[in-house]
Amino acid sequence: MSLDTFYLQFQGLVLPRETQSVDSLNFVHEFKFEDDDVLAVTFPKSGTVWMQEILPLILNDGDLTPIQTIPNWDRTPWLEETRLSLVVDQLKPPRGLVTHFHYDLMPASFHQSKAKVIYVMRNPKDVIVSFYYFHQMAGFLEDPGTFDEFLDKFLDGKLAFGKWTDHVKSWKNAKLGDRIMFISFEEMKEDLPAAVRRMSTFLGKNLSEEVIHKIAEHCSFDAMKNNPMSNFSLVPKVYMDSDKSQFLRKGVAGDWRKHFTSEQLSRFRSIISKDLEGESFTLPWSLD
Ligand code: A3P
């Protein structure tokens, strides 16, 4: 099957046809951001569905109703996906949204608004591994081939949403001042209550310790794996085949160690460090 079967081209990126369309991309262009919107930005496989669980709980003071009754894709929709136009009128303010878009693809209304951004980044080596397994189970993505071939596609920016380094650079260099906070997957994994506390403070929510711990408990990997509204068990097998790999697969930091050879690691290190040459920001992990 040709790549056109799976992807459409948009502003130099390939995007999955199953979830994006010309109409959905036009819809984003016209989308009206509100000042109290909160946008979680991620490169794929960096903790998007985790944020789809955490954000509504923070914004609703720990009320579990949204995560127990609404599938994640309608509860905290992707800005760029076709579902948004279908559910946008049902979203109650303050609205939580997620996106994989680079900063320069944000619509005009985003820049005119005071909408806040939480950028979640994950060690790119774990992103590659997670993305590799996701390509095996997602019927709407091209076959990943071998891990070695997949690594090259990732480093060349040939996968959906392009180069990881371009994504990070675009948001790290965006001049958003106190509208943006950065957090890592690893920080969330290390101490979820502390991460929830930091996010709620950023969002101006003064949550009690009891609510913070309740949120962390309901957003643990095991809780989400058992939540049919969050574990993609509602999705037909033809789109996501959990016999091949689970969406909520391992949920750990450092799984890359079981997948990279030393040659692949040095190829990764040399390309990523070249891509980031001259950047003034630092990353929370070593490239080694
Ligand atoms: P793994 O494939 O390494 O397990 P995204 O939502 O951006 O597509 O990212 C998916 C990755 O986030 C998967 O990684 C998934 O298991 C992990 N993840 C989702 N919810 C999580 C949670 N509550 N705790 C830890 N990892 C989580």
CSV table of C-alpha atoms and ligand atoms in Angstrom, one decimal:
chain,number,residue,atom,x,y,z
A,1,MET,CA,0.0,0.0,0.0
A,2,SER,CA,1.3,3.5,-0.8
A,3,LEU,CA,1.9,6.1,1.8
A,4,ASP,CA,-1.0,8.2,0.4
A,5,THR,CA,-3.3,5.4,1.5
A,6,PHE,CA,-2.4,6.2,5.1
A,7,TYR,CA,-1.4,9.9,5.2
A,8,LEU,CA,-2.2,13.3,3.8
A,9,GLN,CA,0.4,16.0,3.4
A,10,PHE,CA,0.0,19.2,5.4
A,11,GLN,CA,2.6,22.0,5.7
A,12,GLY,CA,5.5,19.6,5.2
A,13,LEU,CA,4.1,17.0,7.6
A,14,VAL,CA,2.3,13.7,7.0
A,15,LEU,CA,-0.9,13.3,9.0
A,16,PRO,CA,-3.0,10.1,9.4
A,17,ARG,CA,-6.0,10.2,7.1
A,18,GLU,CA,-8.0,8.2,9.7
A,19,THR,CA,-7.9,11.1,12.2
A,20,GLN,CA,-7.2,14.2,10.1
A,21,SER,CA,-8.9,15.5,6.9
A,22,VAL,CA,-8.9,18.7,4.8
A,23,ASP,CA,-12.1,19.6,6.6
A,24,SER,CA,-10.6,19.1,10.1
A,25,LEU,CA,-7.5,21.1,9.2
A,26,ASN,CA,-9.8,24.0,7.9
A,27,PHE,CA,-11.8,23.7,11.1
A,28,VAL,CA,-8.6,24.3,13.2
A,29,HIS,CA,-7.7,27.3,11.1
A,30,GLU,CA,-11.1,28.9,12.0
A,31,PHE,CA,-11.2,27.5,15.6
A,32,LYS,CA,-11.9,30.2,18.2
A,33,PHE,CA,-9.7,29.8,21.3
A,34,GLU,CA,-11.2,31.1,24.6
A,35,ASP,CA,-9.0,32.7,27.3
A,36,ASP,CA,-9.8,29.9,29.7
A,37,ASP,CA,-8.9,27.0,27.3
A,38,VAL,CA,-6.1,24.8,28.3
A,39,LEU,CA,-4.1,23.0,25.6
A,40,ALA,CA,-1.8,20.1,26.3
A,41,VAL,CA,0.8,19.8,23.6
A,42,THR,CA,2.7,16.6,22.9
A,43,PHE,CA,4.7,15.0,20.2
A,44,PRO,CA,2.9,11.6,19.7
A,45,LYS,CA,3.6,9.0,22.4
A,46,SER,CA,4.7,11.5,25.0
A,47,GLY,CA,1.8,11.3,27.4
A,48,THR,CA,-1.2,12.7,25.4
A,49,VAL,CA,-3.9,10.4,26.8
A,50,TRP,CA,-2.4,10.8,30.2
A,51,MET,CA,-3.1,14.5,29.9
A,52,GLN,CA,-6.6,13.7,28.6
A,53,GLU,CA,-7.2,12.1,32.0
A,54,ILE,CA,-5.4,14.6,34.2
A,55,LEU,CA,-6.7,17.9,32.7
A,56,PRO,CA,-10.4,17.4,33.1
A,57,LEU,CA,-9.9,16.3,36.7
A,58,ILE,CA,-7.8,19.4,37.5
A,59,LEU,CA,-10.2,21.7,35.7
A,60,ASN,CA,-13.3,20.1,37.5
A,61,ASP,CA,-11.8,20.0,41.0
A,62,GLY,CA,-11.4,16.2,40.9
A,63,ASP,CA,-15.0,15.4,39.7
A,64,LEU,CA,-14.6,11.9,38.2
A,65,THR,CA,-17.7,12.1,36.0
A,66,PRO,CA,-15.9,13.1,32.7
A,67,ILE,CA,-13.3,10.3,32.9
A,68,GLN,CA,-16.0,7.8,33.9
A,69,THR,CA,-18.5,8.7,31.2
A,70,ILE,CA,-16.8,10.2,28.2
A,71,PRO,CA,-14.2,8.5,26.0
A,72,ASN,CA,-10.9,10.4,26.1
A,73,TRP,CA,-11.0,11.5,22.5
A,74,ASP,CA,-14.3,13.4,23.1
A,75,ARG,CA,-13.5,14.5,26.6
A,76,THR,CA,-10.3,16.3,25.8
A,77,PRO,CA,-10.3,16.3,22.0
A,78,TRP,CA,-7.4,16.7,19.7
A,79,LEU,CA,-7.4,20.1,18.1
A,80,GLU,CA,-6.5,18.8,14.7
A,81,GLU,CA,-8.7,15.7,14.6
A,82,THR,CA,-12.0,15.2,12.8
A,83,ARG,CA,-13.9,14.5,16.1
A,84,LEU,CA,-13.4,18.1,17.3
A,85,SER,CA,-16.1,19.6,15.1
A,86,LEU,CA,-18.6,17.0,16.2
A,87,VAL,CA,-18.1,17.5,20.0
A,88,VAL,CA,-17.0,21.1,20.3
A,89,ASP,CA,-20.5,22.4,21.3
A,90,GLN,CA,-20.7,19.8,24.1
A,91,LEU,CA,-17.4,20.9,25.8
A,92,LYS,CA,-18.0,22.8,29.0
A,93,PRO,CA,-15.7,25.7,29.9
A,94,PRO,CA,-12.9,25.7,30.9
A,95,ARG,CA,-12.2,23.4,27.9
A,96,GLY,CA,-9.2,21.0,27.9
A,97,LEU,CA,-7.8,20.2,24.5
A,98,VAL,CA,-4.7,18.3,23.2
A,99,THR,CA,-2.6,18.7,20.1
A,100,HIS,CA,0.4,17.3,18.3
A,101,PHE,CA,0.7,20.4,16.2
A,102,HIS,CA,3.9,22.4,16.0
A,103,TYR,CA,3.6,26.0,17.3
A,104,ASP,CA,3.6,27.6,13.9
A,105,LEU,CA,0.5,25.6,13.0
A,106,MET,CA,-1.6,27.2,15.7
A,107,PRO,CA,-4.6,29.3,14.4
A,108,ALA,CA,-4.7,33.1,14.7
A,109,SER,CA,-7.2,32.9,17.6
A,110,PHE,CA,-4.7,31.1,19.8
A,111,HIS,CA,-2.3,34.0,19.6
A,112,GLN,CA,-5.1,36.5,20.3
A,113,SER,CA,-6.3,34.5,23.4
A,114,LYS,CA,-4.8,33.9,26.8
A,115,ALA,CA,-5.3,30.1,26.5
A,116,LYS,CA,-2.6,28.3,28.6
A,117,VAL,CA,-0.3,25.5,27.3
A,118,ILE,CA,1.1,22.5,29.1
A,119,TYR,CA,3.9,21.1,27.0
A,120,VAL,CA,4.7,17.5,27.9
A,121,MET,CA,7.9,16.0,26.6
A,122,ARG,CA,9.2,12.5,26.9
A,123,ASN,CA,12.7,11.0,26.4
A,124,PRO,CA,12.7,10.7,22.6
A,125,LYS,CA,14.3,7.2,22.8
A,126,ASP,CA,11.2,6.0,24.7
A,127,VAL,CA,9.0,7.9,22.2
A,128,ILE,CA,10.5,6.0,19.3
A,129,VAL,CA,9.9,2.6,21.1
A,130,SER,CA,6.3,3.5,22.0
A,131,PHE,CA,5.6,4.8,18.5
A,132,TYR,CA,7.1,1.6,17.0
A,133,TYR,CA,4.7,-0.6,18.9
A,134,PHE,CA,1.8,1.8,18.2
A,135,HIS,CA,2.5,1.4,14.5
A,136,GLN,CA,2.2,-2.3,14.9
A,137,MET,CA,-1.2,-2.2,16.5
A,138,ALA,CA,-2.8,0.8,14.7
A,139,GLY,CA,-4.4,-0.3,11.4
A,140,PHE,CA,-4.5,3.2,10.2
A,141,LEU,CA,-0.7,3.7,10.2
A,142,GLU,CA,1.9,2.2,7.8
A,143,ASP,CA,3.7,-1.0,8.8
A,144,PRO,CA,6.7,0.1,10.9
A,145,GLY,CA,9.1,-2.4,9.3
A,146,THR,CA,12.1,-3.3,11.4
A,147,PHE,CA,13.0,-1.2,14.5
A,148,ASP,CA,16.2,-0.1,12.6
A,149,GLU,CA,14.1,1.1,9.6
A,150,PHE,CA,11.7,2.8,11.9
A,151,LEU,CA,14.4,4.6,13.8
A,152,ASP,CA,15.7,6.1,10.5
A,153,LYS,CA,12.2,7.3,9.6
A,154,PHE,CA,11.8,8.9,13.0
A,155,LEU,CA,15.2,10.7,12.7
A,156,ASP,CA,14.4,11.9,9.2
A,157,GLY,CA,11.0,13.3,10.3
A,158,LYS,CA,9.1,10.9,7.9
A,159,LEU,CA,6.6,9.8,10.5
A,160,ALA,CA,3.3,11.5,11.4
A,161,PHE,CA,3.9,15.0,12.8
A,162,GLY,CA,7.4,15.2,11.5
A,163,LYS,CA,10.6,15.6,13.3
A,164,TRP,CA,10.6,15.4,17.1
A,165,THR,CA,13.3,18.0,17.3
A,166,ASP,CA,11.3,20.5,15.2
A,167,HIS,CA,8.3,20.0,17.5
A,168,VAL,CA,10.3,20.6,20.6
A,169,LYS,CA,12.1,23.6,19.1
A,170,SER,CA,8.9,25.2,17.9
A,171,TRP,CA,7.3,25.2,21.4
A,172,LYS,CA,10.5,25.8,23.4
A,173,ASN,CA,11.2,28.9,21.3
A,174,ALA,CA,7.6,30.1,21.3
A,175,LYS,CA,7.5,33.4,23.1
A,176,LEU,CA,4.5,32.5,25.3
A,177,GLY,CA,5.8,33.8,28.7
A,178,ASP,CA,3.7,32.6,31.6
A,179,ARG,CA,1.1,31.1,29.2
A,180,ILE,CA,3.2,27.9,28.9
A,181,MET,CA,4.7,25.4,31.3
A,182,PHE,CA,6.9,22.5,30.5
A,183,ILE,CA,6.8,19.1,32.2
A,184,SER,CA,8.3,15.8,31.3
A,185,PHE,CA,6.7,12.3,31.2
A,186,GLU,CA,9.5,11.2,33.5
A,187,GLU,CA,8.7,13.8,36.1
A,188,MET,CA,5.0,12.7,36.0
A,189,LYS,CA,6.1,9.1,36.4
A,190,GLU,CA,8.5,9.9,39.2
A,191,ASP,CA,5.9,11.7,41.4
A,192,LEU,CA,2.4,12.1,39.9
A,193,PRO,CA,0.9,14.1,42.9
A,194,ALA,CA,3.8,16.6,42.6
A,195,ALA,CA,3.2,16.9,38.9
A,196,VAL,CA,-0.5,17.4,39.3
A,197,ARG,CA,0.2,20.0,42.0
A,198,ARG,CA,2.5,21.9,39.7
A,199,MET,CA,0.0,21.8,36.8
A,200,SER,CA,-2.9,22.9,39.0
A,201,THR,CA,-0.9,25.8,40.4
A,202,PHE,CA,0.0,26.9,36.9
A,203,LEU,CA,-3.7,26.8,36.0
A,204,GLY,CA,-4.6,28.9,39.0
A,205,LYS,CA,-6.5,26.0,40.7
A,206,ASN,CA,-6.0,25.9,44.4
A,207,LEU,CA,-6.7,22.2,44.9
A,208,SER,CA,-6.5,20.5,48.3
A,209,GLU,CA,-4.0,17.8,48.9
A,210,GLU,CA,-6.9,15.3,49.1
A,211,VAL,CA,-8.1,16.2,45.6
A,212,ILE,CA,-4.5,16.2,44.2
A,213,HIS,CA,-4.0,12.6,45.6
A,214,LYS,CA,-7.4,11.5,44.3
A,215,ILE,CA,-6.5,12.8,40.8
A,216,ALA,CA,-3.1,11.1,40.9
A,217,GLU,CA,-4.7,7.8,42.0
A,218,HIS,CA,-7.3,7.9,39.1
A,219,CYS,CA,-4.6,8.8,36.6
A,220,SER,CA,-2.2,6.0,37.4
A,221,PHE,CA,-1.2,3.7,34.6
A,222,ASP,CA,-3.2,0.8,36.2
A,223,ALA,CA,-6.3,2.9,36.8
A,224,MET,CA,-6.3,4.1,33.2
A,225,LYS,CA,-5.6,0.6,31.9
A,226,ASN,CA,-8.8,-0.5,33.6
A,227,ASN,CA,-10.9,2.5,32.5
A,228,PRO,CA,-12.8,1.6,29.3
A,229,MET,CA,-13.2,5.3,28.6
A,230,SER,CA,-9.4,5.6,28.4
A,231,ASN,CA,-7.9,2.3,27.4
A,232,PHE,CA,-9.2,2.3,23.8
A,233,SER,CA,-11.1,-0.9,24.3
A,234,LEU,CA,-14.1,0.9,22.7
A,235,VAL,CA,-12.2,1.2,19.4
A,236,PRO,CA,-12.8,-1.6,16.8
A,237,LYS,CA,-9.9,-4.0,16.4
A,238,VAL,CA,-9.4,-3.0,12.7
A,239,TYR,CA,-8.2,0.4,14.0
A,240,MET,CA,-6.4,-0.7,17.1
A,241,ASP,CA,-5.5,-4.3,17.6
A,242,SER,CA,-4.7,-4.9,21.3
A,243,ASP,CA,-3.5,-8.5,20.5
A,244,LYS,CA,-0.6,-6.9,18.6
A,245,SER,CA,0.2,-4.3,21.3
A,246,GLN,CA,-1.8,-2.4,23.9
A,247,PHE,CA,-2.2,1.4,23.7
A,248,LEU,CA,-1.4,1.6,27.4
A,249,ARG,CA,1.6,-0.7,26.8
A,250,LYS,CA,4.1,-0.4,29.6
A,251,GLY,CA,4.0,3.2,30.8
A,252,VAL,CA,7.6,3.3,32.0
A,253,ALA,CA,10.7,5.4,31.5
A,254,GLY,CA,13.7,3.7,30.0
A,255,ASP,CA,12.2,0.9,28.0
A,256,TRP,CA,14.5,2.1,25.1
A,257,ARG,CA,17.4,0.2,26.8
A,258,LYS,CA,15.8,-3.1,25.8
A,259,HIS,CA,15.5,-2.0,22.1
A,260,PHE,CA,18.5,0.1,21.0
A,261,THR,CA,21.8,-1.4,19.9
A,262,SER,CA,24.9,0.7,20.7
A,263,GLU,CA,25.2,1.5,16.9
A,264,GLN,CA,21.6,2.7,16.9
A,265,LEU,CA,22.2,4.8,20.0
A,266,SER,CA,25.2,6.5,18.4
A,267,ARG,CA,23.2,7.2,15.2
A,268,PHE,CA,20.4,8.7,17.3
A,269,ARG,CA,22.8,10.8,19.4
A,270,SER,CA,24.6,12.2,16.4
A,271,ILE,CA,21.4,13.2,14.5
A,272,ILE,CA,19.5,14.6,17.5
A,273,SER,CA,22.5,16.6,18.8
A,274,LYS,CA,23.1,18.0,15.2
A,275,ASP,CA,19.4,19.0,15.0
A,276,LEU,CA,19.6,20.8,18.3
A,277,GLU,CA,22.9,22.6,17.6
A,278,GLY,CA,22.9,26.2,18.7
A,279,GLU,CA,19.6,25.9,20.7
A,280,SER,CA,19.7,27.7,24.0
A,281,PHE,CA,17.3,25.4,25.9
A,282,THR,CA,18.4,22.2,27.6
A,283,LEU,CA,16.7,18.8,27.7
A,284,PRO,CA,15.8,17.0,31.0
A,285,TRP,CA,17.6,13.8,29.8
A,286,SER,CA,21.0,13.0,28.5
A,287,LEU,CA,21.1,11.8,24.8
A,288,ASP,CA,23.4,9.0,25.8
B,1,A3P,P1,4.3,3.1,26.2
B,1,A3P,O1,4.0,2.7,24.8
B,1,A3P,O2,5.8,3.3,26.4
B,1,A3P,O3,3.7,2.3,27.3
B,1,A3P,P2,0.4,9.1,23.9
B,1,A3P,O4,-0.9,9.1,24.7
B,1,A3P,O5,1.0,10.4,23.7
B,1,A3P,O6,0.1,8.4,22.6
B,1,A3P,O7,1.5,8.2,24.7
B,1,A3P,C1,1.3,6.9,24.9
B,1,A3P,C2,2.3,6.4,25.9
B,1,A3P,O8,2.0,7.0,27.2
B,1,A3P,C3,2.3,4.9,26.1
B,1,A3P,O9,3.7,4.6,26.4
B,1,A3P,C4,1.4,4.8,27.3
B,1,A3P,O10,1.5,3.5,28.0
B,1,A3P,C5,1.9,5.9,28.2
B,1,A3P,N1,0.9,6.3,29.2
B,1,A3P,C6,-0.4,6.7,29.1
B,1,A3P,N2,-1.0,6.9,30.3
B,1,A3P,C7,0.0,6.6,31.2
B,1,A3P,C8,0.0,6.6,32.7
B,1,A3P,N3,-1.0,6.9,33.4
B,1,A3P,N4,1.2,6.3,33.3
B,1,A3P,C9,2.3,6.0,32.5
B,1,A3P,N5,2.3,6.0,31.2
B,1,A3P,C10,1.2,6.3,30.5
